[in-house]
XYZ file of N, CA, C and O in Angstrom:
756
model
N -22.194 -87.121 147.036
C -22.464 -86.458 148.295
C -23.685 -87.100 148.936
O -24.686 -87.328 148.293
N -23.615 -87.388 150.225
C -24.715 -88.011 150.914
C -24.751 -89.523 150.751
O -25.578 -90.185 151.327
N -23.865 -90.065 149.968
C -23.841 -91.508 149.756
C -22.906 -92.106 150.794
O -21.718 -91.820 150.829
N -23.443 -92.969 151.649
C -22.651 -93.507 152.758
C -21.464 -94.321 152.290
O -20.528 -94.522 153.038
N -21.453 -94.794 151.060
C -20.348 -95.629 150.594
C -19.062 -94.833 150.449
O -17.989 -95.390 150.388
N -19.168 -93.503 150.390
C -17.978 -92.661 150.284
C -17.346 -92.395 151.646
O -16.264 -91.854 151.736
N -18.036 -92.742 152.719
C -17.606 -92.425 154.066
C -16.769 -93.552 154.657
O -16.943 -94.705 154.304
N -15.871 -93.224 155.593
C -15.137 -94.282 156.281
C -16.089 -95.106 157.141
O -17.151 -94.630 157.533
N -15.699 -96.341 157.419
C -16.549 -97.232 158.201
C -16.228 -97.137 159.682
O -15.087 -96.933 160.076
N -17.272 -97.323 160.507
C -17.111 -97.409 161.958
C -17.280 -98.871 162.326
O -18.377 -99.407 162.265
N -16.200 -99.485 162.712
C -16.214 -100.919 162.975
C -16.637 -101.245 164.406
O -16.954 -102.376 164.718
N -16.710 -100.251 165.273
C -16.999 -100.476 166.690
C -18.286 -101.222 166.957
O -18.324 -102.162 167.755
N -19.363 -100.813 166.308
C -20.655 -101.473 166.537
C -20.610 -102.928 166.078
O -21.200 -103.799 166.713
N -19.893 -103.195 164.989
C -19.776 -104.570 164.496
C -19.001 -105.432 165.498
O -19.365 -106.586 165.743
N -17.958 -104.863 166.076
C -17.179 -105.589 167.088
C -18.063 -105.873 168.304
O -18.105 -106.996 168.813
N -18.804 -104.857 168.761
C -19.666 -105.031 169.930
C -20.754 -106.080 169.652
O -21.004 -106.951 170.488
N -21.394 -105.998 168.472
C -22.442 -106.982 168.147
C -21.880 -108.396 168.156
O -22.490 -109.315 168.700
N -20.702 -108.580 167.557
C -20.096 -109.917 167.494
C -19.730 -110.406 168.895
O -19.992 -111.555 169.256
N -19.134 -109.517 169.705
C -18.739 -109.897 171.068
C -19.961 -110.301 171.888
O -19.962 -111.327 172.574
N -21.027 -109.512 171.782
C -22.241 -109.820 172.546
C -22.914 -111.091 172.036
O -23.483 -111.850 172.822
N -22.883 -111.321 170.744
C -23.473 -112.542 170.182
C -22.771 -113.775 170.732
O -23.393 -114.820 170.934
N -21.464 -113.647 170.975
C -20.693 -114.746 171.541
C -20.745 -114.762 173.072
O -20.135 -115.625 173.711
N -21.442 -113.765 173.653
C -21.570 -113.621 175.102
C -20.209 -113.542 175.789
O -19.954 -114.196 176.800
N -19.341 -112.702 175.220
C -18.004 -112.499 175.780
C -17.907 -111.133 176.437
O -18.537 -110.182 175.987
N -17.096 -111.039 177.460
C -16.825 -109.746 178.079
C -15.640 -109.104 177.373
O -14.879 -109.778 176.666
N -15.466 -107.815 177.594
C -14.296 -107.134 177.044
C -13.012 -107.754 177.598
O -12.013 -107.864 176.886
N -13.044 -108.176 178.861
C -11.858 -108.780 179.486
C -11.454 -110.067 178.769
O -10.261 -110.324 178.555
N -12.425 -110.879 178.384
C -12.119 -112.126 177.678
C -11.523 -111.817 176.307
O -10.530 -112.423 175.894
N -12.122 -110.853 175.582
C -11.597 -110.483 174.265
C -10.193 -109.896 174.407
O -9.311 -110.165 173.589
N -9.974 -109.122 175.464
C -8.646 -108.554 175.709
C -7.617 -109.659 175.933
O -6.517 -109.624 175.372
N -7.979 -110.644 176.735
C -7.062 -111.753 177.007
C -6.757 -112.537 175.728
O -5.610 -112.913 175.490
N -7.772 -112.779 174.914
C -7.575 -113.531 173.678
C -6.774 -112.757 172.633
O -6.040 -113.351 171.850
N -6.953 -111.429 172.611
C -6.336 -110.622 171.547
C -4.987 -110.029 171.934
O -4.213 -109.627 171.069
N -4.731 -109.933 173.235
C -3.503 -109.278 173.680
C -3.632 -107.757 173.692
O -2.652 -107.049 173.903
N -4.834 -107.245 173.491
C -5.087 -105.802 173.531
C -5.712 -105.452 174.872
O -6.267 -106.312 175.558
N -5.637 -104.195 175.259
C -6.160 -103.804 176.566
C -7.674 -103.595 176.535
O -8.251 -103.268 175.490
N -8.296 -103.762 177.691
C -9.738 -103.527 177.821
C -10.096 -102.083 177.459
O -11.047 -101.852 176.707
N -9.338 -101.065 177.965
C -9.684 -99.694 177.596
C -9.609 -99.450 176.072
O -10.465 -98.765 175.512
N -8.608 -100.033 175.415
C -8.483 -99.862 173.965
C -9.653 -100.525 173.250
O -10.245 -99.952 172.329
N -10.036 -101.733 173.672
C -11.180 -102.413 173.065
C -12.467 -101.611 173.275
O -13.301 -101.508 172.378
N -12.617 -101.016 174.449
C -13.783 -100.183 174.729
C -13.803 -98.966 173.789
O -14.850 -98.591 173.268
N -12.625 -98.378 173.581
C -12.540 -97.232 172.665
C -12.887 -97.643 171.237
O -13.540 -96.896 170.512
N -12.467 -98.832 170.831
C -12.813 -99.336 169.490
C -14.324 -99.491 169.380
O -14.947 -99.010 168.431
N -14.947 -100.162 170.368
C -16.387 -100.401 170.329
C -17.186 -99.104 170.328
O -18.274 -99.049 169.777
N -16.668 -98.065 170.952
C -17.367 -96.783 171.016
C -16.904 -95.813 169.929
O -17.224 -94.630 169.981
N -16.132 -96.328 168.973
C -15.627 -95.545 167.834
C -14.838 -94.307 168.257
O -14.854 -93.281 167.589
N -14.121 -94.424 169.372
C -13.221 -93.353 169.798
C -11.784 -93.662 169.402
O -10.908 -92.832 169.559
N -11.572 -94.885 168.907
C -10.248 -95.277 168.402
C -10.469 -96.123 167.154
O -11.389 -96.927 167.102
N -9.615 -95.896 166.155
C -9.673 -96.696 164.930
C -8.523 -97.699 164.990
O -7.361 -97.317 165.029
N -8.860 -98.989 165.000
C -7.792 -99.987 165.112
C -6.981 -100.079 163.828
O -7.500 -99.891 162.734
N -5.702 -100.355 164.004
C -4.851 -100.615 162.841
C -5.279 -101.954 162.247
O -6.046 -102.706 162.856
N -4.787 -102.266 161.072
C -5.101 -103.549 160.444
C -4.687 -104.696 161.350
O -5.432 -105.662 161.538
N -3.508 -104.579 161.954
C -3.006 -105.616 162.850
C -3.911 -105.788 164.071
O -4.258 -106.908 164.455
N -4.325 -104.670 164.688
C -5.205 -104.738 165.861
C -6.571 -105.303 165.489
O -7.145 -106.094 166.234
N -7.093 -104.907 164.328
C -8.391 -105.416 163.905
C -8.323 -106.920 163.673
O -9.248 -107.654 164.021
N -7.222 -107.405 163.126
C -7.055 -108.845 162.921
C -6.988 -109.582 164.255
O -7.550 -110.672 164.399
N -6.332 -108.987 165.254
C -6.279 -109.597 166.586
C -7.667 -109.669 167.215
O -8.037 -110.674 167.815
N -8.431 -108.591 167.071
C -9.796 -108.565 167.597
C -10.638 -109.617 166.884
O -11.372 -110.373 167.516
N -10.521 -109.670 165.569
C -11.288 -110.649 164.781
C -10.957 -112.077 165.203
O -11.859 -112.902 165.376
N -9.669 -112.369 165.366
C -9.265 -113.707 165.822
C -9.881 -114.026 167.181
O -10.367 -115.135 167.415
N -9.868 -113.038 168.078
C -10.425 -113.234 169.414
C -11.933 -113.482 169.349
O -12.492 -114.169 170.202
N -12.575 -112.936 168.327
C -14.022 -113.096 168.161
C -14.375 -114.219 167.191
O -15.521 -114.350 166.772
N -13.349 -114.997 166.831
C -13.526 -116.147 165.926
C -14.212 -115.756 164.620
O -15.178 -116.371 164.189
N -13.700 -114.689 164.024
C -14.177 -114.228 162.720
C -12.978 -113.639 161.991
O -11.840 -113.884 162.390
N -13.223 -112.900 160.929
C -12.124 -112.275 160.192
C -12.303 -110.765 160.177
O -13.414 -110.259 160.381
N -11.232 -110.069 159.923
C -11.292 -108.609 159.816
C -12.218 -108.210 158.673
O -12.965 -107.234 158.775
N -12.202 -108.980 157.602
C -13.065 -108.697 156.450
C -14.532 -108.777 156.862
O -15.349 -107.928 156.496
N -14.894 -109.794 157.650
C -16.279 -109.941 158.113
C -16.677 -108.778 159.021
O -17.795 -108.280 158.940
N -15.774 -108.364 159.898
C -16.080 -107.229 160.777
C -16.279 -105.950 159.966
O -17.193 -105.166 160.233
N -15.433 -105.747 158.956
C -15.575 -104.560 158.110
C -16.865 -104.622 157.299
O -17.529 -103.602 157.094
N -17.240 -105.803 156.863
C -18.481 -105.950 156.092
C -19.699 -105.622 156.949
O -20.706 -105.134 156.445
N -19.602 -105.879 158.256
C -20.719 -105.612 159.163
C -20.638 -104.219 159.785
O -21.500 -103.845 160.581
N -19.616 -103.443 159.411
C -19.414 -102.119 159.997
C -20.472 -101.127 159.535
O -21.068 -101.274 158.472
N -20.705 -100.132 160.354
C -21.642 -99.063 160.027
C -20.895 -97.955 159.296
O -19.739 -97.673 159.602
N -21.550 -97.288 158.365
C -20.903 -96.145 157.733
C -20.767 -95.015 158.746
O -21.581 -94.897 159.657
N -19.737 -94.209 158.596
C -19.469 -93.142 159.550
C -20.406 -91.954 159.386
O -20.493 -91.120 160.254
N -21.090 -91.862 158.278
C -21.966 -90.713 158.081
C -23.214 -90.842 158.939
O -23.645 -91.933 159.270
N -23.777 -89.731 159.309
C -24.983 -89.750 160.107
C -26.196 -89.370 159.272
O -27.307 -89.425 159.739
N -25.973 -88.953 158.050
C -27.056 -88.550 157.166
C -26.881 -89.244 155.823
O -25.802 -89.243 155.252
N -27.938 -89.855 155.339
C -27.915 -90.488 154.028
C -29.275 -90.265 153.393
O -30.294 -90.600 153.985
N -29.300 -89.694 152.226
C -30.546 -89.406 151.540
C -30.822 -90.509 150.528
O -29.958 -90.855 149.729
N -32.021 -91.065 150.575
C -32.470 -92.035 149.579
C -33.558 -91.331 148.779
O -34.634 -91.040 149.301
N -33.263 -91.022 147.539
C -34.197 -90.283 146.694
C -35.212 -91.205 146.048
O -34.896 -92.331 145.681
N -36.426 -90.703 145.898
C -37.452 -91.425 145.155
C -37.065 -91.364 143.690
O -36.690 -90.312 143.184
N -37.100 -92.505 143.034
C -36.751 -92.531 141.613
C -38.019 -92.311 140.810
O -38.763 -93.238 140.547
N -38.258 -91.069 140.433
C -39.476 -90.736 139.718
C -39.294 -90.657 138.217
O -40.150 -90.116 137.523
N -38.212 -91.193 137.693
C -37.941 -91.056 136.269
C -38.841 -91.918 135.416
O -39.253 -91.501 134.346
N -39.172 -93.127 135.848
C -40.020 -94.016 135.072
C -41.090 -94.606 135.975
O -40.842 -94.875 137.144
N -42.282 -94.825 135.431
C -43.302 -95.477 136.249
C -42.850 -96.874 136.651
O -42.305 -97.607 135.834
N -43.055 -97.208 137.907
C -42.641 -98.504 138.424
C -43.817 -99.468 138.376
O -44.955 -99.081 138.631
N -43.568 -100.737 138.055
C -44.647 -101.720 138.075
C -45.165 -101.905 139.498
O -44.415 -101.776 140.456
N -46.436 -102.189 139.608
C -47.042 -102.421 140.916
C -47.202 -103.915 141.086
O -47.503 -104.596 140.119
N -47.107 -104.539 142.190
C -46.636 -103.956 143.433
C -45.108 -103.818 143.428
O -44.435 -104.462 142.648
N -44.616 -103.031 144.347
C -43.166 -102.912 144.472
C -42.798 -102.587 145.914
O -43.599 -102.050 146.664
N -41.577 -102.924 146.245
C -41.025 -102.632 147.555
C -39.763 -101.827 147.353
O -38.951 -102.149 146.485
N -39.612 -100.778 148.140
C -38.430 -99.927 148.036
C -37.846 -99.735 149.427
O -38.534 -99.345 150.358
N -36.562 -100.051 149.562
C -35.889 -99.845 150.836
C -35.641 -98.354 151.015
O -35.192 -97.672 150.095
N -35.943 -97.844 152.190
C -35.770 -96.426 152.477
C -34.486 -96.142 153.247
O -34.154 -94.984 153.483
N -33.789 -97.188 153.659
C -32.539 -97.051 154.401
C -31.513 -97.970 153.754
O -31.783 -99.141 153.542
N -30.345 -97.428 153.425
C -29.286 -98.250 152.839
C -28.320 -98.712 153.904
O -28.117 -98.039 154.903
N -27.732 -99.852 153.668
C -26.658 -100.321 154.540
C -27.155 -101.111 155.729
O -28.324 -101.460 155.856
N -26.230 -101.379 156.625
C -26.443 -102.219 157.803
C -26.615 -101.287 159.002
O -25.639 -100.796 159.562
N -27.848 -100.994 159.369
C -28.130 -100.041 160.444
C -29.002 -100.675 161.513
O -29.469 -101.794 161.366
N -29.277 -99.917 162.556
C -30.091 -100.415 163.651
C -31.580 -100.357 163.333
O -32.388 -100.931 164.043
N -31.919 -99.663 162.270
C -33.305 -99.539 161.879
C -33.447 -99.875 160.407
O -32.526 -99.631 159.624
N -34.577 -100.431 160.047
C -34.854 -100.738 158.655
C -36.202 -100.117 158.304
O -37.121 -100.121 159.124
N -36.319 -99.575 157.110
C -37.580 -98.995 156.664
C -37.795 -99.344 155.197
O -36.857 -99.307 154.406
N -39.034 -99.694 154.866
C -39.388 -100.033 153.490
C -40.716 -99.385 153.141
O -41.563 -99.182 154.010
N -40.874 -99.099 151.852
C -42.137 -98.585 151.347
C -42.726 -99.639 150.419
O -42.055 -100.116 149.510
N -43.971 -100.020 150.670
C -44.683 -100.978 149.836
C -45.735 -100.214 149.065
O -46.527 -99.477 149.651
N -45.741 -100.378 147.746
C -46.706 -99.703 146.891
C -47.501 -100.738 146.128
O -46.934 -101.682 145.586
N -48.841 -100.554 146.089
C -49.690 -101.470 145.348
C -50.150 -102.620 146.214
O -50.158 -102.543 147.442
N -50.541 -103.698 145.554
C -51.076 -104.854 146.257
C -49.962 -105.579 146.997
O -48.785 -105.403 146.720
N -50.355 -106.413 147.917
C -49.397 -107.144 148.749
C -49.958 -108.541 148.958
O -51.168 -108.735 148.981
N -49.118 -109.515 149.119
C -49.539 -110.907 149.319
C -50.206 -111.050 150.687
O -49.539 -111.192 151.706
N -51.537 -111.000 150.694
C -52.292 -111.046 151.950
C -52.162 -112.388 152.661
O -52.366 -112.473 153.863
N -51.827 -113.436 151.940
C -51.711 -114.752 152.549
C -50.416 -114.958 153.312
O -50.297 -115.877 154.111
N -49.460 -114.105 153.092
C -48.153 -114.262 153.740
C -48.210 -113.729 155.169
O -48.602 -112.602 155.409
N -47.786 -114.565 156.105
C -47.763 -114.160 157.503
C -46.365 -113.682 157.868
O -45.372 -114.268 157.463
N -46.317 -112.601 158.642
C -45.045 -112.034 159.077
C -44.938 -112.152 160.594
O -45.937 -112.093 161.308
N -43.711 -112.295 161.046
C -43.421 -112.276 162.475
C -41.976 -111.833 162.619
O -41.057 -112.533 162.215
N -41.789 -110.649 163.163
C -40.450 -110.092 163.302
C -39.981 -110.187 164.744
O -40.783 -110.133 165.677
N -38.701 -110.283 164.906
C -38.107 -110.397 166.231
C -38.321 -109.124 167.040
O -38.611 -109.170 168.226
N -38.186 -107.969 166.372
C -38.257 -106.681 167.060
C -39.510 -105.905 166.657
O -40.227 -106.283 165.744
N -39.741 -104.806 167.345
C -40.916 -103.984 167.119
C -40.889 -103.328 165.741
O -39.827 -103.107 165.165
N -42.108 -103.016 165.252
C -42.214 -102.322 163.976
C -43.422 -101.397 163.991
O -44.340 -101.563 164.780
N -43.380 -100.421 163.101
C -44.452 -99.454 162.949
C -44.859 -99.445 161.485
O -44.002 -99.371 160.599
N -46.165 -99.530 161.233
C -46.693 -99.450 159.868
C -47.426 -98.121 159.740
O -48.274 -97.800 160.576
N -47.117 -97.371 158.689
C -47.741 -96.078 158.426
C -48.340 -96.107 157.030
O -47.653 -96.446 156.061
N -49.621 -95.786 156.921
C -50.291 -95.769 155.625
C -50.125 -94.367 155.038
O -50.735 -93.404 155.516
N -49.291 -94.251 154.007
C -49.046 -92.956 153.367
C -50.176 -92.594 152.402
O -50.556 -91.429 152.295
N -50.723 -93.578 151.697
C -51.835 -93.385 150.767
C -52.669 -94.653 150.745
O -52.148 -95.746 150.920
N -53.961 -94.504 150.474
C -54.833 -95.665 150.335
C -55.273 -96.223 151.671
O -55.439 -95.484 152.645
N -55.446 -97.532 151.709
C -55.901 -98.203 152.931
C -55.384 -99.634 152.943
O -55.125 -100.223 151.896
N -55.214 -100.171 154.142
C -54.783 -101.562 154.301
C -55.680 -102.249 155.319
O -56.271 -101.609 156.189
N -55.767 -103.559 155.172
C -56.441 -104.389 156.156
C -55.381 -105.283 156.775
O -54.611 -105.929 156.061
N -55.351 -105.291 158.104
C -54.322 -106.015 158.834
C -54.993 -106.965 159.811
O -55.951 -106.607 160.483
N -54.452 -108.175 159.887
C -54.896 -109.139 160.891
C -53.707 -109.381 161.815
O -52.623 -109.773 161.371
N -53.918 -109.111 163.107
C -52.858 -109.296 164.093
C -53.476 -109.735 165.408
O -54.480 -109.160 165.850
N -52.892 -110.754 166.014
C -53.366 -111.248 167.307
C -54.857 -111.595 167.265
O -55.587 -111.324 168.220
N -55.310 -112.145 166.141
C -56.689 -112.583 166.019
C -57.702 -111.471 165.802
O -58.899 -111.710 165.804
N -57.239 -110.251 165.617
C -58.148 -109.125 165.379
C -57.859 -108.513 164.023
O -56.726 -108.524 163.552
N -58.891 -107.953 163.417
C -58.755 -107.303 162.114
C -58.791 -105.785 162.296
O -59.567 -105.267 163.113
N -57.945 -105.100 161.548
C -57.875 -103.642 161.599
C -57.907 -103.110 160.172
O -57.313 -103.703 159.277
N -58.566 -101.987 159.983
C -58.519 -101.291 158.694
C -57.899 -99.931 158.967
O -58.386 -99.175 159.809
N -56.806 -99.657 158.265
C -56.104 -98.397 158.422
C -56.221 -97.593 157.137
O -56.077 -98.152 156.040
N -56.465 -96.304 157.276
C -56.537 -95.402 156.139
C -55.346 -94.465 156.121
O -54.460 -94.536 156.980
N -55.347 -93.587 155.139
C -54.244 -92.627 154.964
C -53.950 -91.889 156.272
O -54.842 -91.359 156.912
N -52.677 -91.914 156.666
C -52.229 -91.234 157.875
C -52.288 -92.077 159.136
O -51.760 -91.680 160.167
N -52.921 -93.243 159.080
C -53.016 -94.113 160.260
C -51.725 -94.910 160.457
O -51.001 -95.191 159.497
N -51.450 -95.274 161.699
C -50.300 -96.114 162.017
C -50.743 -97.295 162.869
O -51.767 -97.238 163.551
N -49.944 -98.334 162.823
C -50.149 -99.514 163.664
C -48.781 -99.900 164.212
O -47.821 -100.020 163.459
N -48.704 -100.060 165.515
C -47.462 -100.465 166.173
C -47.585 -101.935 166.538
O -48.575 -102.355 167.130
N -46.594 -102.729 166.175
C -46.586 -104.152 166.495
C -45.357 -104.465 167.341
O -44.232 -104.131 166.969
N -45.590 -105.118 168.446
C -44.485 -105.541 169.296
C -43.787 -106.720 168.633
O -44.426 -107.504 167.925
N -42.492 -106.845 168.867
C -41.755 -107.977 168.319
C -42.412 -109.293 168.689
O -42.883 -109.468 169.808
N -42.465 -110.218 167.726
C -43.035 -111.528 167.970
C -44.497 -111.669 167.587
O -45.032 -112.772 167.575
N -45.181 -110.552 167.280
C -46.598 -110.616 166.922
C -46.736 -111.110 165.480
O -46.169 -110.535 164.553
N -47.491 -112.183 165.308
C -47.771 -112.688 163.959
C -48.845 -111.805 163.340
O -49.825 -111.459 163.999
N -48.654 -111.472 162.055
C -49.622 -110.616 161.381
C -49.554 -110.802 159.879
O -48.582 -111.314 159.349
N -50.611 -110.386 159.208
C -50.637 -110.352 157.749
C -51.411 -109.112 157.366
O -52.211 -108.609 158.146
N -51.136 -108.631 156.156
C -51.843 -107.439 155.705
C -51.972 -107.436 154.195
O -51.275 -108.155 153.509
N -52.930 -106.610 153.718
C -53.126 -106.462 152.287
C -53.615 -105.054 151.995
O -54.242 -104.407 152.840
N -53.337 -104.598 150.782
C -53.829 -103.298 150.337
C -55.330 -103.424 150.088
O -55.783 -104.347 149.426
N -56.097 -102.498 150.645
C -57.548 -102.520 150.481
C -58.000 -101.601 149.353
O -59.161 -101.629 148.966
N -57.098 -100.782 148.836
C -57.384 -99.866 147.728
C -56.200 -99.873 146.778
O -55.073 -100.144 147.187
N -56.472 -99.558 145.520
C -55.361 -99.483 144.560
C -54.489 -98.271 144.917
O -54.948 -97.330 145.566
N -53.268 -98.298 144.490
C -52.293 -97.232 144.755
C -52.042 -96.991 146.237
O -51.726 -95.887 146.658
N -52.179 -98.031 147.037
C -51.877 -97.929 148.460
C -50.367 -97.893 148.641
O -49.633 -98.618 147.974
N -49.915 -97.029 149.544
C -48.490 -96.966 149.909
C -48.390 -97.097 151.421
O -49.007 -96.342 152.155
N -47.601 -98.077 151.854
C -47.397 -98.337 153.280
C -45.908 -98.250 153.575
O -45.089 -98.819 152.857
N -45.571 -97.535 154.630
C -44.186 -97.448 155.080
C -44.073 -98.277 156.357
O -44.845 -98.093 157.297
N -43.113 -99.214 156.359
C -42.879 -100.062 157.522
C -41.489 -99.735 158.064
O -40.501 -99.816 157.332
N -41.437 -99.342 159.329
C -40.174 -99.032 159.998
C -40.012 -100.025 161.130
O -40.941 -100.220 161.929
N -38.854 -100.673 161.195
C -38.641 -101.706 162.204
C -37.221 -101.649 162.748
O -36.298 -101.223 162.053
N -37.081 -102.089 163.972
C -35.751 -102.295 164.537
C -35.153 -103.479 163.786
O -35.809 -104.508 163.607
N -33.926 -103.335 163.302
C -33.298 -104.374 162.481
C -33.192 -105.695 163.233
O -33.046 -105.730 164.457
N -33.280 -106.778 162.471
C -33.267 -108.125 163.046
C -31.974 -108.436 163.800
O -31.982 -109.225 164.732
N -30.838 -107.839 163.388
C -29.572 -108.162 164.057
C -29.429 -107.459 165.406
O -28.514 -107.744 166.155
N -30.349 -106.560 165.729
C -30.308 -105.839 166.997
C -31.116 -106.616 168.035
O -32.232 -107.043 167.773
N -30.567 -106.741 169.218
C -31.279 -107.417 170.298
C -32.011 -106.354 171.109
O -31.672 -106.037 172.235
N -33.050 -105.775 170.472
C -33.823 -104.720 171.128
C -34.776 -105.290 172.155
O -35.094 -104.665 173.145
N -35.246 -106.491 171.907
C -36.180 -107.147 172.803
C -35.664 -108.554 173.020
O -35.200 -109.192 172.085
N -35.761 -109.011 174.221
C -35.397 -110.406 174.468
C -36.300 -111.277 173.633
O -37.477 -110.969 173.457
N -35.762 -112.355 173.100
C -36.599 -113.257 172.314
C -37.779 -113.718 173.157
O -37.617 -114.191 174.277
N -38.955 -113.527 172.595
C -40.173 -113.962 173.258
C -40.545 -115.322 172.690
O -40.247 -115.616 171.538
N -41.264 -116.119 173.466
C -41.709 -117.399 172.902
C -42.630 -117.138 171.713
O -43.491 -116.269 171.774
N -42.402 -117.863 170.642
C -43.230 -117.726 169.440
C -44.505 -118.526 169.636
O -44.473 -119.637 170.129
N -45.606 -117.944 169.215
C -46.887 -118.653 169.355
C -47.199 -119.418 168.126
O -46.865 -119.178 167.058
């Protein structure tokens, strides 16, 4: 219960992402697949579930396979619980994904020390929340120290690095997933 793998898949978002990545209109996909524009729109908005045959036609029109579209599909559930595994002490440092599957948002929890020398630069925006301890962050040539309960918002494209400033630091990072075109690609500095 609550495990998204038990739920049926919604292939609409995967079809839309693939179509947009190829910069195709619904009319072009309709012409290539032999399916109607209204039906394709219903598929993309998850108001219609395509048959295997229709999904294969859509996949061919998008120059991919039905298997690839299904692999990129979103689970139909709207709620998924990721439980903290408190059964055994975990070695520090560690990273734990807080969201399972292929979604529009990604969240991770970092516990313990972190490689301060590693520079990050994400395509989309992200939010860092210090759940426990403190972190030191360098972004856009400025240094910040965040303590428990503090947040830092970074716009997509900002280069940054961070490190735990205290032992047992826990940082939660929530970001728009890389496959989402939430922000137009900005020039990288």
